[in-house]
Coordinates of C-alpha atoms in Angstrom, one line a residue:
X87 CA -71.1 18.2 68.5
X88 CA -73.2 21.2 69.8
X89 CA -72.4 24.4 71.6
X90 CA -75.4 26.4 72.9
X91 CA -76.5 28.6 75.8
X92 CA -78.5 26.8 78.6
X93 CA -80.0 27.9 82.0
X94 CA -80.9 25.4 84.5
X95 CA -80.6 24.8 88.2
X96 CA -77.4 23.2 89.1
X97 CA -75.1 21.5 91.9
X98 CA -72.2 21.8 94.2
X99 CA -70.0 19.2 96.3
X100 CA -67.0 19.0 98.5
X101 CA -63.5 19.9 97.0
X102 CA -61.8 17.0 95.4
X103 CA -58.0 16.6 94.8
X104 CA -56.8 19.6 92.8
X105 CA -53.7 20.8 91.0
X106 CA -52.6 24.2 92.2
X107 CA -52.5 26.8 89.6
X108 CA -54.5 29.4 87.5
X109 CA -53.5 32.7 86.4
X110 CA -56.9 34.4 86.8
X111 CA -58.0 36.9 89.2
X112 CA -60.1 34.8 91.4
X113 CA -58.6 34.0 94.9
X114 CA -59.3 31.6 97.7
X115 CA -61.5 33.1 100.4
X116 CA -60.8 33.0 104.1
X117 CA -62.9 30.7 106.3
X118 CA -65.3 33.1 107.8
X119 CA -65.9 34.6 104.3
X120 CA -66.7 31.1 103.0
X121 CA -69.0 30.5 105.9
X122 CA -70.9 33.7 105.1
X123 CA -71.1 32.9 101.4
X124 CA -72.2 29.2 102.2
X125 CA -75.1 30.4 104.4
X126 CA -76.3 32.9 101.8
X127 CA -76.2 30.1 99.1
X128 CA -78.0 27.7 101.4
X129 CA -80.9 30.2 102.2
X130 CA -81.0 32.2 98.9
X131 CA -80.7 35.5 100.7
X132 CA -79.9 36.7 104.2
X133 CA -79.6 39.9 106.1
X134 CA -76.6 40.9 108.4
X135 CA -78.7 40.1 111.5
X136 CA -79.7 36.7 110.0
X137 CA -76.1 35.8 109.3
X138 CA -74.9 36.9 112.6
X139 CA -77.5 34.5 114.4
X140 CA -76.7 31.7 112.0
X141 CA -73.0 31.8 112.1
X142 CA -72.2 32.7 115.7
X143 CA -69.9 35.5 114.5
X144 CA -70.1 38.9 116.0
X145 CA -72.2 41.5 114.4
X146 CA -69.0 43.7 113.7
X147 CA -67.1 40.8 112.1
X148 CA -70.2 40.0 109.9
X149 CA -70.5 43.7 108.8
X150 CA -66.8 43.7 107.9
X151 CA -67.0 40.4 105.9
X152 CA -70.2 41.4 104.1
X153 CA -68.9 44.8 103.1
X154 CA -65.8 43.1 101.7
X155 CA -67.8 40.4 99.8
X156 CA -70.0 43.2 98.3
X157 CA -67.1 45.4 97.4
X158 CA -65.6 42.3 95.6
X159 CA -68.8 41.8 93.7
X160 CA -69.6 38.4 95.3
X161 CA -72.7 39.5 97.1
X162 CA -75.6 41.8 95.9
X163 CA -78.0 44.0 97.9
X164 CA -81.7 43.2 97.8
X165 CA -84.6 45.5 98.5
X166 CA -84.7 46.7 102.2
X167 CA -87.2 44.9 104.3
X168 CA -88.9 47.2 106.8
X169 CA -90.0 45.9 110.2
X170 CA -92.1 47.6 112.9
X171 CA -89.2 49.0 114.6
X172 CA -85.5 49.9 113.9
X173 CA -83.6 50.2 110.6
X174 CA -84.9 48.1 107.7
X175 CA -82.8 44.9 107.1
X176 CA -81.1 44.5 103.7
X177 CA -81.0 40.8 102.4
X178 CA -78.0 39.9 100.5
X179 CA -77.6 37.2 97.8
X180 CA -75.0 35.6 95.6
X181 CA -74.1 37.6 92.5
X182 CA -74.5 35.0 89.7
X183 CA -71.9 36.8 87.5
X184 CA -69.3 36.8 90.3
X185 CA -67.7 33.5 89.6
X186 CA -67.8 30.9 86.7
X187 CA -66.4 27.4 86.5
X188 CA -66.1 24.6 83.9
X189 CA -67.7 21.2 84.4
X190 CA -66.8 18.2 82.4
X191 CA -68.8 15.0 82.2
X192 CA -67.1 12.0 80.6
X193 CA -69.6 9.3 79.7
X194 CA -69.4 6.0 77.8
X195 CA -71.2 7.5 74.8
X196 CA -70.8 11.3 75.1
X197 CA -69.0 14.1 76.7
X198 CA -70.2 17.4 78.0
X199 CA -68.4 20.5 78.8
X200 CA -70.3 23.3 80.6
X201 CA -69.7 26.7 82.0
X202 CA -71.6 27.3 85.3
X203 CA -72.3 30.4 87.2
X204 CA -72.0 31.1 90.9
X205 CA -75.5 30.0 91.7
X206 CA -75.3 26.8 89.7
X207 CA -76.9 27.7 86.4
X208 CA -75.4 26.4 83.1
X209 CA -74.5 29.4 80.9
X210 CA -72.9 27.5 78.0
X211 CA -72.8 23.9 76.9
X212 CA -70.7 21.8 74.5
X213 CA -71.4 18.2 73.7
X214 CA -69.8 15.4 71.6
X215 CA -70.9 11.8 71.0
X216 CA -68.6 8.9 70.2
X217 CA -68.8 5.1 69.9
X218 CA -66.7 4.6 72.9
X219 CA -64.2 6.8 74.8
X220 CA -60.6 6.8 73.9
X221 CA -58.2 8.8 75.9
X222 CA -56.7 11.0 73.2
X223 CA -60.2 11.8 71.7
X224 CA -61.6 12.6 75.3
X225 CA -58.7 15.0 76.0
X226 CA -59.3 16.6 72.6
X227 CA -63.1 17.0 73.2
X228 CA -62.4 18.5 76.6
X229 CA -59.9 21.1 75.1
X230 CA -62.2 21.8 72.2
X231 CA -65.1 22.4 74.6
X232 CA -63.3 24.8 76.9
X233 CA -61.9 26.7 73.9
X234 CA -65.2 26.9 72.1
X235 CA -66.9 28.4 75.2
X236 CA -64.1 30.7 76.1
X237 CA -64.2 32.1 72.6
X238 CA -67.8 33.3 73.4
X239 CA -66.6 35.0 76.6
X240 CA -65.3 38.6 77.2
X241 CA -62.1 39.2 79.2
X242 CA -64.0 40.1 82.3
X243 CA -65.8 36.8 82.5
X244 CA -62.6 34.9 81.6
X245 CA -61.0 36.5 84.7
X246 CA -63.6 35.1 86.9
X247 CA -63.2 31.3 86.2
X248 CA -62.4 29.4 89.2
X249 CA -61.3 26.1 87.6
X250 CA -62.3 23.1 85.9
X251 CA -64.1 20.0 87.6
X252 CA -64.1 16.7 85.8
X253 CA -66.6 14.1 86.6
X254 CA -65.6 10.7 85.0
X255 CA -66.3 7.0 85.6
X256 CA -63.4 5.2 87.2
X257 CA -61.8 2.2 85.5
X258 CA -63.3 2.8 82.2
X259 CA -61.5 -0.3 80.8
X260 CA -63.8 -2.7 82.7
X261 CA -66.9 -1.8 80.4
X262 CA -65.4 -2.4 77.0
X263 CA -67.7 -5.3 76.0
X264 CA -70.7 -3.4 77.3
X265 CA -70.2 -0.4 75.1
X266 CA -69.2 -2.3 72.1
X267 CA -65.6 -1.5 72.0
X268 CA -63.1 -3.7 70.0
X269 CA -61.0 -6.1 72.2
X270 CA -58.2 -4.2 73.9
X271 CA -59.3 -0.8 72.7
X272 CA -60.2 0.5 76.2
X273 CA -56.9 -0.8 77.7
X274 CA -55.4 2.5 76.6
X275 CA -57.1 4.0 79.8
X276 CA -54.6 2.0 82.0
X277 CA -52.2 4.5 83.6
X278 CA -53.9 7.6 82.0
X279 CA -54.0 10.4 84.5
X280 CA -56.8 12.5 83.0
X281 CA -56.5 15.2 85.6
X282 CA -52.8 15.7 85.0
X283 CA -53.3 15.5 81.3
X284 CA -55.8 18.4 81.3
X285 CA -53.8 20.4 83.9
X286 CA -50.8 20.7 81.7
X287 CA -52.9 22.1 78.9
X288 CA -54.9 24.8 80.7
X289 CA -54.2 27.8 82.9
X290 CA -57.0 26.8 85.4
X291 CA -57.0 24.6 88.6
X292 CA -58.2 21.1 87.6
X293 CA -60.2 18.8 89.9
X294 CA -61.3 15.3 89.3
X295 CA -64.2 13.1 90.9
X296 CA -66.1 10.0 90.0
X297 CA -69.1 10.9 87.9
X298 CA -71.8 9.3 90.0
X299 CA -70.5 10.8 93.2
X300 CA -70.4 14.1 91.5
X301 CA -74.2 13.6 90.6
X302 CA -74.9 12.5 94.1
X303 CA -73.2 15.6 95.5
X304 CA -75.2 17.8 93.2
X305 CA -78.4 16.2 94.4
X306 CA -77.3 16.9 98.0
X307 CA -76.8 20.5 97.5
X308 CA -79.4 21.5 94.8
X309 CA -81.9 18.7 95.1
X310 CA -83.4 16.9 98.0
X311 CA -80.4 17.5 100.3
X312 CA -82.0 20.2 102.6
X313 CA -85.1 17.9 103.2
X314 CA -83.4 14.5 103.6
X315 CA -80.0 14.4 105.4
X316 CA -79.9 10.6 104.6
X317 CA -80.7 9.1 101.3
X318 CA -79.6 6.6 98.7
X319 CA -79.1 8.0 95.2
X320 CA -79.4 6.3 91.8
X321 CA -78.1 8.0 88.5
X322 CA -78.9 5.9 85.5
X323 CA -76.5 6.8 82.7
X324 CA -75.0 4.3 80.2
X325 CA -74.3 2.4 83.4
X326 CA -76.3 3.0 86.5
X327 CA -74.3 4.3 89.5
X328 CA -75.0 6.1 92.7
X329 CA -74.0 7.4 96.0
X330 CA -75.0 7.4 99.7
X331 CA -75.7 10.6 101.8
X332 CA -75.4 10.4 105.5
X333 CA -75.8 13.3 107.8
X334 CA -75.8 15.7 104.9
X335 CA -72.5 14.4 103.5
X336 CA -71.7 12.0 100.7
X337 CA -70.2 8.9 102.2
X338 CA -67.6 7.3 100.0
X339 CA -66.4 4.6 102.5
X340 CA -63.0 3.1 103.2
X341 CA -61.8 2.7 99.6
X342 CA -64.0 5.4 98.2
X343 CA -66.4 3.1 96.4
X344 CA -69.3 3.1 98.8
X345 CA -72.6 3.6 97.2
X346 CA -71.4 2.6 93.7
X347 CA -74.7 0.6 93.6
X348 CA -74.0 -0.9 89.9
X349 CA -72.7 -4.2 91.2
X350 CA -75.6 -4.7 93.8
X351 CA -77.1 -8.2 93.2
X352 CA -80.7 -8.4 92.1
X353 CA -82.9 -11.0 90.4
X354 CA -83.5 -10.9 86.8
X355 CA -87.1 -11.6 85.3
X356 CA -86.3 -15.3 85.0
X357 CA -85.2 -15.6 88.7
X358 CA -81.5 -15.5 87.9
X359 CA -78.9 -13.4 89.8
X360 CA -77.7 -10.4 87.9
X361 CA -76.0 -7.1 88.8
X362 CA -78.2 -4.1 88.9
X363 CA -76.1 -2.4 86.1
X364 CA -76.9 -5.4 83.9
X365 CA -80.6 -4.5 84.0
X366 CA -81.1 -0.8 84.9
X367 CA -78.6 0.9 82.6
X368 CA -79.2 2.8 79.4
X369 CA -76.9 0.5 77.3
X370 CA -79.4 -2.2 78.0
X371 CA -82.0 0.0 76.3
X372 CA -79.6 0.6 73.4
X373 CA -79.4 -3.2 72.9
X374 CA -83.1 -3.7 72.9
X375 CA -83.5 -1.0 70.2
X376 CA -80.7 -2.5 68.1
X377 CA -82.4 -5.9 68.3
X378 CA -85.5 -4.4 66.9
X379 CA -83.7 -2.5 64.1
X380 CA -84.3 1.0 65.8
X381 CA -81.5 3.5 65.6
X382 CA -80.4 4.2 69.3
X383 CA -78.4 7.3 68.4
X384 CA -81.1 9.7 69.9
X385 CA -80.3 8.3 73.3
X386 CA -76.9 10.0 73.2
X387 CA -77.5 13.2 71.1
X388 CA -79.2 15.0 74.1
X389 CA -80.7 13.8 77.3
X390 CA -83.7 16.1 76.7
X391 CA -84.5 15.1 73.2
X392 CA -85.4 11.4 73.7
X393 CA -88.2 10.2 71.6
X394 CA -90.9 7.7 72.9
X395 CA -89.5 4.3 71.5
X396 CA -92.7 2.6 72.4
X397 CA -92.5 -1.2 73.3
X398 CA -88.7 -1.4 74.0
X399 CA -88.7 1.7 76.2
X400 CA -91.8 0.3 78.2
X401 CA -90.1 -3.0 78.5
X402 CA -86.8 -1.4 79.7
X403 CA -88.6 0.8 82.2
X404 CA -90.5 -2.3 83.6
X405 CA -87.3 -4.2 84.1
X406 CA -85.4 -1.2 85.4
X407 CA -88.1 -0.5 88.0
X408 CA -88.2 -4.2 89.1
X409 CA -84.5 -4.1 89.7
X410 CA -84.4 -0.7 91.4
X411 CA -87.2 -1.8 93.6
X412 CA -85.0 -4.7 94.9
X413 CA -82.0 -2.4 95.2
X414 CA -84.0 0.0 97.3
X415 CA -85.4 -2.7 99.6
X416 CA -81.8 -4.1 100.0
X417 CA -80.5 -0.6 100.8
X418 CA -83.2 0.2 103.3
X419 CA -82.6 -3.1 105.0
X420 CA -79.0 -1.9 105.9
X421 CA -79.6 1.8 106.5
X422 CA -82.8 3.6 107.4
X423 CA -82.6 6.0 104.6
X424 CA -85.3 8.9 104.5
X425 CA -85.4 8.9 100.6
X426 CA -84.3 6.9 97.6
X427 CA -83.6 9.3 94.8
X428 CA -83.6 8.3 91.1
X429 CA -82.3 10.4 88.4
X430 CA -80.6 9.9 85.0
X431 CA -79.4 10.9 81.6
X432 CA -82.9 11.2 80.2
X433 CA -85.8 13.6 80.0
X434 CA -88.1 14.4 82.9
X435 CA -90.9 12.4 81.5
X436 CA -88.8 9.1 81.4
X437 CA -87.7 9.8 84.9
X438 CA -91.3 10.2 86.1
X439 CA -92.2 6.9 84.5
X440 CA -89.2 5.1 86.0
X441 CA -89.9 6.4 89.5
X442 CA -93.6 5.6 89.3
X443 CA -93.1 2.1 88.1
X444 CA -90.5 1.6 90.8
X445 CA -93.0 2.7 93.6
X446 CA -95.4 0.1 92.0
X447 CA -92.7 -2.5 92.0
X448 CA -91.8 -2.1 95.6
X449 CA -95.3 -2.9 96.8
X450 CA -95.0 -6.3 95.0
X451 CA -92.0 -7.3 97.2
X452 CA -91.8 -8.9 100.6
X453 CA -91.4 -5.8 102.9
X454 CA -91.6 -7.4 106.3
X455 CA -89.2 -5.8 108.7
X456 CA -88.3 -3.0 106.1
X457 CA -89.3 0.5 106.3
X458 CA -89.4 1.8 102.8
X459 CA -87.9 5.3 102.2
X460 CA -89.8 7.9 100.1
X461 CA -89.0 7.1 96.4
X462 CA -88.5 10.4 94.7
X463 CA -87.5 11.9 91.4
X464 CA -84.0 13.6 91.4
X465 CA -84.2 17.4 91.6
X466 CA -81.2 18.2 89.4
X467 CA -81.7 16.3 86.3
X468 CA -79.6 14.9 83.3
X469 CA -76.8 17.4 83.9
X470 CA -76.2 16.3 87.4
X471 CA -72.7 14.9 86.7
X472 CA -71.5 18.0 84.9
X473 CA -72.9 20.3 87.5
X474 CA -71.4 18.4 90.3
X475 CA -68.0 18.6 88.5
X476 CA -68.3 22.3 88.0
X477 CA -69.0 22.8 91.6
X478 CA -65.7 21.5 92.7
X479 CA -63.6 24.5 91.8
X480 CA -66.2 26.8 93.4
X481 CA -66.2 24.9 96.8
X482 CA -62.4 24.9 96.7
X483 CA -62.1 28.6 96.5
X484 CA -65.4 30.1 98.0
X485 CA -67.6 27.7 99.9
X486 CA -67.6 25.2 102.7
X487 CA -68.8 21.7 101.9
X488 CA -72.3 20.7 103.1
X489 CA -71.1 18.4 105.8
X490 CA -68.7 20.9 107.4
X491 CA -71.3 23.7 107.1
X492 CA -74.0 21.7 108.9
X493 CA -71.4 20.7 111.6
X494 CA -70.6 24.4 112.3
X495 CA -74.3 25.3 112.5
X496 CA -75.1 22.5 115.0

């Protein structure tokens, strides 16, 4: 296991279901305060006049809100900007140290606990790997991660923690064979309410969301979202998953499973019908390495510390790209997406190779009648799931989710 400091750009999404509670000093802000904070977050910094124009609120109302937010330490003043006439404008920006939240990512081979600040930067991180996830072990890892990180914080920062957001795969018991778990070992997950199990052990509010949905939401807010209101998103973890963004909002569908993407049917290299997850998932690379007598453990220690495994990695990238190309064409045949975004739990150099290979693979397909979206690298990176989880408590207390924000600005 590791505990270390880390700074990286991060992510935010709409509030999920939460348990009320928390004895810390943070409080839920009123709607107009959330609107102002969300506008400042979206643009980086804004003056009072900018916010008045963007929000539709009166100048007097904006002045009162901004004064209150500044007094509470949520906004910081920038350097005055002098124009040709009148008083200089003073841009305001979010105070990174005003609010913190925990993000938890539960994977098939590893779990991460991060502490994220108000502008989406990861300040501390705890990681532990395992052969396969078991409920008791996962709960112990989450608690150890939170306790380890909190032990490094002073009382003032502890008082500003907004909550805990957990990003976890749903129906973990369905993937026992693929992760190499003994028969029946993953059945323990039936009936486990991970959100409730953590909520009774902590003083913070606890939120839960699907891991791929969390990553997609992170990309919407901190990645390509501002440039592409509609995109299909692929996150390659132990198992590939994803999401769909329509009109600047994550679309979850009637049952909440829209955009899961893993079960999407594609052709294998021998022309057989396969599911996308059976080809374009990291567990497939793990099997290739094992078949060649290569230790696959570096895949799970740290997403940033992969080594170039040579031929098996190249083979996996080629097959993954061929499958992704088919999935992108199929997706574009249904919805006219502006972009197809590819990210995953691997280093940037692997992501770049996967995306480039996918672009090339698309050109070899029959594209008649299909307008191919821009095929892009994800802008968030390997910690997208944890960042998305950590964003849940912050949205619940301080911000307006992306969809509602854009509707208000329309």
